[in-house]
Coordinates of C-alpha atoms and ligand atoms in Angstrom, one line a residue:
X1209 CA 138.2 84.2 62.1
X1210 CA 138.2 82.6 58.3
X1211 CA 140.5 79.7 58.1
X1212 CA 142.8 78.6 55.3
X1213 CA 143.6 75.4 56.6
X1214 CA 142.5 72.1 55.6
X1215 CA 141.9 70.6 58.6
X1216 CA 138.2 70.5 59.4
X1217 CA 137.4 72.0 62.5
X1218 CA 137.3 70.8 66.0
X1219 CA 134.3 70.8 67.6
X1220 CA 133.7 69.5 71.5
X1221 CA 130.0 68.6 72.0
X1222 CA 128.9 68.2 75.8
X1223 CA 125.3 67.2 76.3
X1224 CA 123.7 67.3 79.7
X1225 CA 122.9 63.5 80.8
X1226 CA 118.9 63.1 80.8
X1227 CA 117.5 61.2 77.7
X1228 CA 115.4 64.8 76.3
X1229 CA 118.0 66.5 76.3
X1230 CA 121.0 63.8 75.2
X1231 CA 119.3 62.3 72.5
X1232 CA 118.2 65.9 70.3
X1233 CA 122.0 66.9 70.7
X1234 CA 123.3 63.4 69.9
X1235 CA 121.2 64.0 66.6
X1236 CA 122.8 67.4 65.6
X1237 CA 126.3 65.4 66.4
X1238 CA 125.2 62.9 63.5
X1239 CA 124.7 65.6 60.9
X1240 CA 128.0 68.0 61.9
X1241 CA 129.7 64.5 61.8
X1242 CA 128.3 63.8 58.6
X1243 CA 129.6 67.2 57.3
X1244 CA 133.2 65.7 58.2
X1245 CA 133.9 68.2 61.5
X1246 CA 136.3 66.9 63.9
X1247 CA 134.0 65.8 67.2
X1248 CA 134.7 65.3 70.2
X1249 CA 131.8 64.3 72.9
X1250 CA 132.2 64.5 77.0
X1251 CA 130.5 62.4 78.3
X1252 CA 130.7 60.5 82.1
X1253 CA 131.3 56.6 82.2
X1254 CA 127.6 55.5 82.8
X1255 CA 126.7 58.0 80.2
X1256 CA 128.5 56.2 77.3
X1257 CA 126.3 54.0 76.3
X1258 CA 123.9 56.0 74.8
X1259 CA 126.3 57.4 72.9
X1260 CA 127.9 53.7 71.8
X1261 CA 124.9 53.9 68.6
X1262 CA 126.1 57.2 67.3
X1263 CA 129.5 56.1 67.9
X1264 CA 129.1 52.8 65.5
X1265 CA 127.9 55.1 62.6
X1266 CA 130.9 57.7 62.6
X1267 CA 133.6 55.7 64.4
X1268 CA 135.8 58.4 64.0
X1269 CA 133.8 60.1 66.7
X1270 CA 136.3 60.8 69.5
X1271 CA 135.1 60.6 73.3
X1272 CA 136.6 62.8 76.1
X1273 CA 135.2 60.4 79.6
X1274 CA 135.6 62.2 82.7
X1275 CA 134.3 60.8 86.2
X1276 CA 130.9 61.9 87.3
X1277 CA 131.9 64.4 89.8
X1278 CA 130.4 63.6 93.8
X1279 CA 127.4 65.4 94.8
X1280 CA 126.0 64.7 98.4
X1281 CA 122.5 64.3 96.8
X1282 CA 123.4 62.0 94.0
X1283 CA 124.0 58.2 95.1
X1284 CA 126.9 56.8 94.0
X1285 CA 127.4 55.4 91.0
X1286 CA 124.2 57.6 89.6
X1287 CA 124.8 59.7 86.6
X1288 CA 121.6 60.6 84.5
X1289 CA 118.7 62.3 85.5
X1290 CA 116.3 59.6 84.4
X1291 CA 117.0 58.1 87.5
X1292 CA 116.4 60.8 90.3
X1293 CA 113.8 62.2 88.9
X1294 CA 113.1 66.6 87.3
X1295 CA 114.2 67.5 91.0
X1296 CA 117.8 66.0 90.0
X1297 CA 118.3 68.7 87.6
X1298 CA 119.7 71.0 90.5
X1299 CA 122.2 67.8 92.0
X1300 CA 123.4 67.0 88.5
X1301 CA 124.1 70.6 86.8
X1302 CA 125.8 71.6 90.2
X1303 CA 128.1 68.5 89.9
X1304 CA 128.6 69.5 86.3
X1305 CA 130.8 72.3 86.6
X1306 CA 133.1 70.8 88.8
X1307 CA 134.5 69.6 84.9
X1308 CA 135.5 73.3 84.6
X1309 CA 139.4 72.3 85.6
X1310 CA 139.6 69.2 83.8
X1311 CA 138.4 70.3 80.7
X1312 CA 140.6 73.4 80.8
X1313 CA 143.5 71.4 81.3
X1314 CA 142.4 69.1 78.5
X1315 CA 142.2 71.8 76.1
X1316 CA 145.6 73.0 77.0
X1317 CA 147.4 69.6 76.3
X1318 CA 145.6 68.9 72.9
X1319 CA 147.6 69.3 70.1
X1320 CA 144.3 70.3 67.6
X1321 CA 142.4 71.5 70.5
X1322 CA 138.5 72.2 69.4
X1323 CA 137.7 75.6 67.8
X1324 CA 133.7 75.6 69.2
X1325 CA 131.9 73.9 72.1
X1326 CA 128.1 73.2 71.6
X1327 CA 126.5 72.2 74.9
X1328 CA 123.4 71.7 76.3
X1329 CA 121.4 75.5 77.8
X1330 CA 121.6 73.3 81.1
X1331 CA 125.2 73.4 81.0
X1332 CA 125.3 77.4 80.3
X1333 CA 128.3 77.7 82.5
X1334 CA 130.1 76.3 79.6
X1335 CA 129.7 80.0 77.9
X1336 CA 132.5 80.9 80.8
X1337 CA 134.8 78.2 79.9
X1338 CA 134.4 79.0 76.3
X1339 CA 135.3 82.7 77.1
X1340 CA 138.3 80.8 79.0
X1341 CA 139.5 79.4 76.4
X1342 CA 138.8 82.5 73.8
X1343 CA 136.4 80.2 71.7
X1344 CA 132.6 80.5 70.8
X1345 CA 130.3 78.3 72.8
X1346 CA 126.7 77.6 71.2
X1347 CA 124.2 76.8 73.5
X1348 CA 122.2 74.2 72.8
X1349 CA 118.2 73.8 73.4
X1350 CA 117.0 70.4 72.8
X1351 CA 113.6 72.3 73.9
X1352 CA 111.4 75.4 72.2
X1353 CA 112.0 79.1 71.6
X1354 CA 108.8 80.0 73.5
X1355 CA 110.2 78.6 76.7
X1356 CA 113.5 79.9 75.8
X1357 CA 112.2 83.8 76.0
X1358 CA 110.3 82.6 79.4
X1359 CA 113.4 81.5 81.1
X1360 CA 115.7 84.3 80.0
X1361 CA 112.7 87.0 81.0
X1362 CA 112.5 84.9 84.6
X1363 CA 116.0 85.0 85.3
X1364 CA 116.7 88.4 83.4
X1365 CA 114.0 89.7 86.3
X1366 CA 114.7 87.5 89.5
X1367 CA 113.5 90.2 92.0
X1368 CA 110.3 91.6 90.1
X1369 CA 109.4 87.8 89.1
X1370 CA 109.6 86.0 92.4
X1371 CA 106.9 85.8 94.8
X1372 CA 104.3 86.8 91.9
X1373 CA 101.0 84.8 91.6
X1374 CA 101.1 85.5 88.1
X1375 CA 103.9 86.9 85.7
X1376 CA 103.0 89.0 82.5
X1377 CA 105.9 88.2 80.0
X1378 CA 105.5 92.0 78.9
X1379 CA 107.9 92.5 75.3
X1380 CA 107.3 88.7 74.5
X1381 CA 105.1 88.3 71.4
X1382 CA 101.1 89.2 72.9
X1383 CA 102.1 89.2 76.2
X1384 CA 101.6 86.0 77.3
X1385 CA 100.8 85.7 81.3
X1386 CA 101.9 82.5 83.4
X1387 CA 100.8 81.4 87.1
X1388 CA 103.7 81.1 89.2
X1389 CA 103.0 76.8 89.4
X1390 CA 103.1 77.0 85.6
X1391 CA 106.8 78.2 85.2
X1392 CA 110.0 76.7 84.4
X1393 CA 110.5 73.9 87.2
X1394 CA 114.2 75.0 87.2
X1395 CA 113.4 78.6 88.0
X1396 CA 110.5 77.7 91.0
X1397 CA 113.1 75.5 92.7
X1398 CA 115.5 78.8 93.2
X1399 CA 116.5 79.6 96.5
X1400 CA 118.7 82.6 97.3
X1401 CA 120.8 80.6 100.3
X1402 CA 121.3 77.3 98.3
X1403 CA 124.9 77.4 96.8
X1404 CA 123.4 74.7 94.0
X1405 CA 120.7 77.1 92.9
X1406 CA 123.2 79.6 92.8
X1407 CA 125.1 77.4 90.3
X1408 CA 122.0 76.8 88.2
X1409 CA 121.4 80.6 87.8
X1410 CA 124.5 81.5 86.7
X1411 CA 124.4 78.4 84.2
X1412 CA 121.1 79.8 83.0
X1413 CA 122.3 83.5 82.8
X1414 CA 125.3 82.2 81.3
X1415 CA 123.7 81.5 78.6
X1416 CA 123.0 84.4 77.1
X1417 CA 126.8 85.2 76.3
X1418 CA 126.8 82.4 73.6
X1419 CA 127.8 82.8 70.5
X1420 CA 125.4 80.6 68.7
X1421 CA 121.9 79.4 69.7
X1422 CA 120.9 75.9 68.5
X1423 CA 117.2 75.1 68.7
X1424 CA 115.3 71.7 68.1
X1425 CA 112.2 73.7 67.0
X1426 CA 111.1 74.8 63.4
X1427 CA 109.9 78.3 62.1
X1428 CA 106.6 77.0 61.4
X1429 CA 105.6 75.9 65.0
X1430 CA 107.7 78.8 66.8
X1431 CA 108.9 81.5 64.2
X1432 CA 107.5 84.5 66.1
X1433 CA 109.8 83.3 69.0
X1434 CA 112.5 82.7 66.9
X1435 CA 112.7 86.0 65.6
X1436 CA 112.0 87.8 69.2
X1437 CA 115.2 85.9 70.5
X1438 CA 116.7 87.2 67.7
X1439 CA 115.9 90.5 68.6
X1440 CA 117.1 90.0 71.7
X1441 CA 120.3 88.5 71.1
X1442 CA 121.3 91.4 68.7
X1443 CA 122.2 89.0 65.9
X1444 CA 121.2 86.1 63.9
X1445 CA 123.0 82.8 64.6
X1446 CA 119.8 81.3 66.2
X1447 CA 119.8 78.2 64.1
X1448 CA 116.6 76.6 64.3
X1449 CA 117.4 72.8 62.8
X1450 CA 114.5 71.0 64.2
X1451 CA 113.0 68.6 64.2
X1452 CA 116.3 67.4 64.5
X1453 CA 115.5 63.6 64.6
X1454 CA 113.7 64.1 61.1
X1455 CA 117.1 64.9 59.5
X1456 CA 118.5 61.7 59.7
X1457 CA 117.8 58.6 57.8
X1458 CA 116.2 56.2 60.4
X1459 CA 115.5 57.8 63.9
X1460 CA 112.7 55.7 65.4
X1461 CA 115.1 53.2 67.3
X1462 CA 117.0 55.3 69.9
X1463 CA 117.8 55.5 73.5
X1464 CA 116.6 52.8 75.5
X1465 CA 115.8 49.5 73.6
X1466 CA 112.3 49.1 74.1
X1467 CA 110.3 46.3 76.1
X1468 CA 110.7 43.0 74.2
X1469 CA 107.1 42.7 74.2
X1470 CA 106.1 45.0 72.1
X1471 CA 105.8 42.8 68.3
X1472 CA 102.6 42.3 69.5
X1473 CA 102.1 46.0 70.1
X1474 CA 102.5 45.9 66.4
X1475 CA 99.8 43.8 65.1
X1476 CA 97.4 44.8 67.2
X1477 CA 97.9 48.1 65.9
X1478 CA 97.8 46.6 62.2
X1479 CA 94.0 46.0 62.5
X1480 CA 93.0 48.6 63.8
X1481 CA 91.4 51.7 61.9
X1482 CA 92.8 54.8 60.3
X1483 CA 93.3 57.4 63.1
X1484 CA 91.7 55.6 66.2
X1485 CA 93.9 54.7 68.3
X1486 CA 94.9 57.2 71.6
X1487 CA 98.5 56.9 72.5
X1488 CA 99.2 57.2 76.5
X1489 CA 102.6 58.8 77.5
X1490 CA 104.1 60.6 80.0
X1491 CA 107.4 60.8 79.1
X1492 CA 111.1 59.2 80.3
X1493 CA 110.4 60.1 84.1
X1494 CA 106.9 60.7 85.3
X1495 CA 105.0 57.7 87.5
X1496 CA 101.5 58.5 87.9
X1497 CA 100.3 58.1 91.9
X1498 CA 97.6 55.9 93.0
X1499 CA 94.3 58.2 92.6
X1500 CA 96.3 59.5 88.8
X1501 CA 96.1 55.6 87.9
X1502 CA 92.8 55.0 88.9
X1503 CA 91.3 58.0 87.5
X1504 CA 93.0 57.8 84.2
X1505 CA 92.2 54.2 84.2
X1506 CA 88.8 54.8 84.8
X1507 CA 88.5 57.7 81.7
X1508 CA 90.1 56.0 79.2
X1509 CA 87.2 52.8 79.6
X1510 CA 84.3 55.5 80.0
X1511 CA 85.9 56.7 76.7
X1512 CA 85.0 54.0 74.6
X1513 CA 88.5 55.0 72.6
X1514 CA 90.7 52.5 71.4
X1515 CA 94.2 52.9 73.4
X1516 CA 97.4 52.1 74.1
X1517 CA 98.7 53.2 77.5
X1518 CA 102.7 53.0 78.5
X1519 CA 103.1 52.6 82.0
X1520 CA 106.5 53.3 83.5
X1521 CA 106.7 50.8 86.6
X1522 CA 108.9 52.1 89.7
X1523 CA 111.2 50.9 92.4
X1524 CA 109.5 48.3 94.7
X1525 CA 108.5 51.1 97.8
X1526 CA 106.6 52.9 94.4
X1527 CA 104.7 49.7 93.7
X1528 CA 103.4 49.1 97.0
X1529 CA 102.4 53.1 97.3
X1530 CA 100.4 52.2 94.2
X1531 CA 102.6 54.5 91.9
X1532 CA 102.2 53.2 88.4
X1533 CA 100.2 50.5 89.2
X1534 CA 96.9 49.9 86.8
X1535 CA 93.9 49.1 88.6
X1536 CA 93.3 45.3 89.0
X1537 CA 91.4 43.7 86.6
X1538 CA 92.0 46.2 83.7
X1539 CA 93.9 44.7 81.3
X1540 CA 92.1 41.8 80.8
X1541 CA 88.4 43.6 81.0
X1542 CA 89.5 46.5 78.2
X1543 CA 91.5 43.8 76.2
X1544 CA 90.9 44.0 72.3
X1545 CA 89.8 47.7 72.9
X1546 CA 93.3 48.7 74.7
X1547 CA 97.0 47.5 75.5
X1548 CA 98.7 48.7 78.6
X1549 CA 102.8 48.6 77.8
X1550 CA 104.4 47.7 81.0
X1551 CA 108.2 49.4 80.7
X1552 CA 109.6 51.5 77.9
X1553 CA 107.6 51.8 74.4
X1554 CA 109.0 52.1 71.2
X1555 CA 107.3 55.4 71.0
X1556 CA 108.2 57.4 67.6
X1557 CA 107.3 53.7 66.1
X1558 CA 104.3 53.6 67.4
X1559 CA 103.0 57.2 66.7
X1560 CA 103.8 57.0 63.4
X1561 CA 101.5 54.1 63.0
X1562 CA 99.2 55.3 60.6
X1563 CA 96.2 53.9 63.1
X1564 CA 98.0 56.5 65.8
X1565 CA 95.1 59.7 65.9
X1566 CA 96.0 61.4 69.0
X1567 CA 98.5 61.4 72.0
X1568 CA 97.6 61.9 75.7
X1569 CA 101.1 63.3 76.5
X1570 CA 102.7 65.4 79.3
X1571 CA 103.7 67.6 76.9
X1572 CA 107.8 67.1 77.4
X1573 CA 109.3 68.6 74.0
X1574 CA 110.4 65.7 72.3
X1575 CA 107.3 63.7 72.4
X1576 CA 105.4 66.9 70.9
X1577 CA 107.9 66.9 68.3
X1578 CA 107.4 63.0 67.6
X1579 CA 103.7 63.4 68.1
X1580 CA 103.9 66.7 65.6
X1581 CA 105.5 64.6 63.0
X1582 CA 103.2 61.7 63.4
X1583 CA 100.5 64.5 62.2
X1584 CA 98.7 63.2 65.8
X1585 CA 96.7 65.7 67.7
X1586 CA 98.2 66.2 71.2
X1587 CA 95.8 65.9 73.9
X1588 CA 97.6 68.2 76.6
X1589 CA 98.6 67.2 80.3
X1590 CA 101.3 69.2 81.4
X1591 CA 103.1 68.5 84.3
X1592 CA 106.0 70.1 85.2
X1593 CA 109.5 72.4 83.5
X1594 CA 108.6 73.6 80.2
X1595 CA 105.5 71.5 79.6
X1596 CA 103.2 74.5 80.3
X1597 CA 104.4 76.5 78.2
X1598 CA 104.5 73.6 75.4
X1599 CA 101.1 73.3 76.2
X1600 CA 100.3 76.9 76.1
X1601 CA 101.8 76.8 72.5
X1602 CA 100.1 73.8 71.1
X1603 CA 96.3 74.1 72.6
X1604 CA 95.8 78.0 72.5
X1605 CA 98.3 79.4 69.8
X1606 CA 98.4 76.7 67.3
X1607 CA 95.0 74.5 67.6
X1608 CA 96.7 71.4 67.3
X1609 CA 95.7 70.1 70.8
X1610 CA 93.3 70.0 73.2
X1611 CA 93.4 70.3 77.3
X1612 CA 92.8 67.1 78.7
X1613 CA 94.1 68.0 82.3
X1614 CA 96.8 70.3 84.0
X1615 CA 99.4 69.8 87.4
X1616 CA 101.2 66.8 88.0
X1617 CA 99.8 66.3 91.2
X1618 CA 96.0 66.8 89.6
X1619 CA 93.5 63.7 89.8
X1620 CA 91.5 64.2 86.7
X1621 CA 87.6 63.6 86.7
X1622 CA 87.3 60.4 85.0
X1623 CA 83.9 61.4 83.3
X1624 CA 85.1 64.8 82.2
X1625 CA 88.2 63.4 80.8
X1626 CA 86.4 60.4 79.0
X1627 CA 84.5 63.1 77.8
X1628 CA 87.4 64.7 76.3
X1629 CA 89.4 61.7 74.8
X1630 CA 85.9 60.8 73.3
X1631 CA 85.0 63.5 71.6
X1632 CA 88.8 64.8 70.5
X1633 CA 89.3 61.4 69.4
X1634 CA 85.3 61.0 66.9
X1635 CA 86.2 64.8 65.7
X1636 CA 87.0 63.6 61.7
X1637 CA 87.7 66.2 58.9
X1638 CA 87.7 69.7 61.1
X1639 CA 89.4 71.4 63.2
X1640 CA 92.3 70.1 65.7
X1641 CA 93.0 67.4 63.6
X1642 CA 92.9 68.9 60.2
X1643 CA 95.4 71.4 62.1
X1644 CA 97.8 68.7 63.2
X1645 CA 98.0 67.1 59.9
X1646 CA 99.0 70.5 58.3
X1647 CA 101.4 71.3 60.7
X1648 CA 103.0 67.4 60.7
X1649 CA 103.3 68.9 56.5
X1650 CA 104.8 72.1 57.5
X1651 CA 107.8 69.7 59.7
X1652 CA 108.2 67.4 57.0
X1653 CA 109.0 70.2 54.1
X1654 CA 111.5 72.0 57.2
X1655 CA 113.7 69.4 57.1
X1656 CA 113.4 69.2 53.0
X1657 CA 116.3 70.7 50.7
X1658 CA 115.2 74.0 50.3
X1659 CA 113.6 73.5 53.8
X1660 CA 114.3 76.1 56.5
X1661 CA 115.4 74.0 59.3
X1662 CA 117.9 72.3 56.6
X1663 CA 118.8 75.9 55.8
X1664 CA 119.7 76.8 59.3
X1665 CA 122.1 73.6 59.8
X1666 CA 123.8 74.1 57.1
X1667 CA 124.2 78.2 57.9
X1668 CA 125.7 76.6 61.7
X1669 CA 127.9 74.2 59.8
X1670 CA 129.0 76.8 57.6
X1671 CA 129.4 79.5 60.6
X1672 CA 131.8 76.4 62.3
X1673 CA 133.3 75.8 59.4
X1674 CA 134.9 79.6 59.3
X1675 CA 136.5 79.0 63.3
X1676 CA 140.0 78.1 63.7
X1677 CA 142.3 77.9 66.3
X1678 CA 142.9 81.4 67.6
Ligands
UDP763 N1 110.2 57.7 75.3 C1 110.2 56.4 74.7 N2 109.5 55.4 75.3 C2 108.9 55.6 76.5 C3 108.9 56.8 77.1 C4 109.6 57.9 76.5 O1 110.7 56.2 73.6 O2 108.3 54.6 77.0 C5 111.0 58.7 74.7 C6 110.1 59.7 73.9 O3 110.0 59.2 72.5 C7 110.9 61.0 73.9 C8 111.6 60.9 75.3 O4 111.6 59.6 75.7 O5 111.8 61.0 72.9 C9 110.9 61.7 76.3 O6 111.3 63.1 76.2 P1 110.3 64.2 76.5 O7 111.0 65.5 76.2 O8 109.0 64.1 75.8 O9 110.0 64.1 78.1 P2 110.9 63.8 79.4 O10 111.1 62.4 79.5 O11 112.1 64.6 79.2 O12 110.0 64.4 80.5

């Protein structure tokens, strides 16, 4: 497969519309773009603007924009998963591969047709269409290796996994063991009579016939995984290029431009001390209920721990059920102390404020990453998907969190959880935080020349730099 041409090669990126997972892959796309490879990104038409920013820095970007194919459970005219929620994974990555055809047919009218497809794991049926069209296909995880080797053991053992109460991952590094209600989301929601979760297995299984793995993870947080996937791949082209955001030159201002109100946000933060402040997040999707609000609410005054606290705010039905809705009165009683952010947050901004300590988070894989880079301490409430498993990594494994509460049903106890903010949050030279600081080093020198995350991308660029047309 070593080419003499001079044409660089063709590559067709595909990422799998919800904001985790678009923005990591959108990232890589700046740096194989940067190494002057031909790129091509699919994408759907309500999908293109968050692609319009990468697009203004490499112009010579090329789009491929096919319809958002129908799916009875998706409403018209909706085409990310940001807006139905984690249970619209199943919806969306069935509608997906109905692109199968009009790629193919694509492919077969271009005249420099692409030599390598890189798509999100979600989009695994991809690995079929690459076989299609007799090119590699590198799978994409915008997400970590741990959860990778959980999801290929669940689906690797359907019949033996199901209906346990708890799994032992037996051949995964110390054996971890999981309760059934902490496992991947996309696995729990499989049912053998539903043609979509038929779809989304063989997507998943699909996955392991790549030709490349691309992971938005580095081998200090996760090389023990790394190296088991390896093992189990049966060869090495598991790049692991994370975190991915760090590699390019300014990455705090992406995705959705955040609520205009937050200069203030800013200066508030400005006098505030060293290390104090708690940052409150629970990702892109998640809306607290009721009893969640008032509880958390309730914690973070007992605490006595400066805080700001982002509030996603719902559809009007949502409000009136009291779904992100702060307890009356709040605001103005904790003001000075803490600063509730109605809408979406410049987040990475904000955690890298150097009066950011620790991060009350959900646990979704990008906002570890950012929090991990910040050098904050992640205090751990994992919700749903792969945040268990995050969680598992970052509290028990590394020591760079702490549990602050678990299910995303679960109504924590105020006290116990004031408790925990307050005492995570006063901890000063030892311990969790010390950890998080070294490990926010370890990232930083990754991405470095010389680094091992730098090595990696430039070992994938290199591998797609050999393809050619066949
Ligand atoms: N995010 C943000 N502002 C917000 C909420 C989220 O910038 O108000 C970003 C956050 O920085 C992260 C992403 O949205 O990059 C959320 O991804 P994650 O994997 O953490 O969670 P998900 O939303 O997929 O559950």
């Amino acid at each position: 497969m070593t080419t003499t041409t001079k044409q660089p090669p063709h590559v067709l990126v595909f990422p799998y519309p919800a904001q985790g997972h678009t923005l990591p892959l959108l990232d890589l796309t700046h740096q194989l773009s940067l190494h002057n490879l031909t790129i091509t990104i699919l994408t759907t038409p309500k999908n293109l603007p968050s692609v319009s920013p990468l697009l203004s820095l490499h112009p010579q970007i090329h789009t491929l924009v096919f319809p958002f194919p129908s799916h009875p459970l998706i409403p018209a005219g909706v085409e990310n998963v940001q807006e139905l929620g984690n249970s619209g994974n199943l919806p969306v990555i069935a509608a997906s591969t109905k692109l199968y055809d009009p790629i193919v047919t694509w492919f077969k009218s271009h005249t420099n047709p692409p030599v390598a497809i890189i798509s999100d794991f979600f989009l695994g049926w991809t690995q079929h269409l690459a076989q299609h069209l007799n090119i590699p296909g590198f799978a994409f995880y915008p997400s970590g290796a741990f959860f990778a080797g959980i999801m290929n053991y669940c689906w690797g053992n359907l019949e033996s996994v199901k209906g346990l109460g708890v799994v032992d991952f037996v051949g995964l590094p110390r054996t971890p063991s999981f309760k059934e209600e902490h496992l991947p989301s996309s696995f729990r929601m499989y049912r053998e009579s539903d043609p979509d979760c038929q779809l989304l297995k063989d997507s998943l299984v699909a996955n392991k016939l790549s030709y490349g793995f691309i992971f938005n993870t580095f081998e200090s947080l996760e090389g023990e995984y790394l190296d088991f996937l390896k093992r189990e791949f049966g060869h090495e082209r598991v790049y692991a290029a994370g975190p991915i955001n760090l590699l390019s030159p300014d990455s705090t201002d992406r995705g959705i431009p955040a609520t205009s109100s937050s200069g203030h946000v800013f200066e508030w933060l400005d006098g505030c001390p060293d290390g104090s402040v708690l940052y409150v997040c629970f990702g892109s999707q998640k809306l607290l209920n009721k009893k969640q609000m008032e509880a958390l609410a309730d914690a973070l005054e007992k605490s006595m721990v400066r805080f700001i606290w982002v509030v996603k705010t719902g559809t009007a039905q949502q409000v009136e059920d009291g779904y992100g809705v702060v307890p009356d009165g709040f605001d103005d009683r904790l003001a000075g102390r803490g600063l509730v952010m109605r809408g979406w947050a410049p987040q990475v901004k904000i955690l890298r404020h150097r009066a950011v300590g620790g991060f009350l988070s959900h646990c979704g894989w990008n906002s570890i990453l950012e929090g991990i880079v910040a050098g904050a301490m992640i205090l751990a409430w994992p919700m749903e998907a792969d945040q268990f498993i995050n969680a598992r990594l970052l509290v028990e494994e590394l020591g760079v969190g702490v549990a602050a509460c678990e299910g995303a049903a679960a109504v924590p106890d105020s006290e116990e959880l004031a408790k925990v903010i307050g005492e995570s949050m006063s901890e000063e030279s030892t311990g969790v935080k010390m950890k998080a600081k070294e490990l926010k080093r370890k990232a930083l020198e990754a991405v470095k020349e010389g680094g091992k995350s730098l090595n990696d991308l430039n070992g994938l660029i290199k591998e797609l730099c050999k393809l050619k047309i066949q």
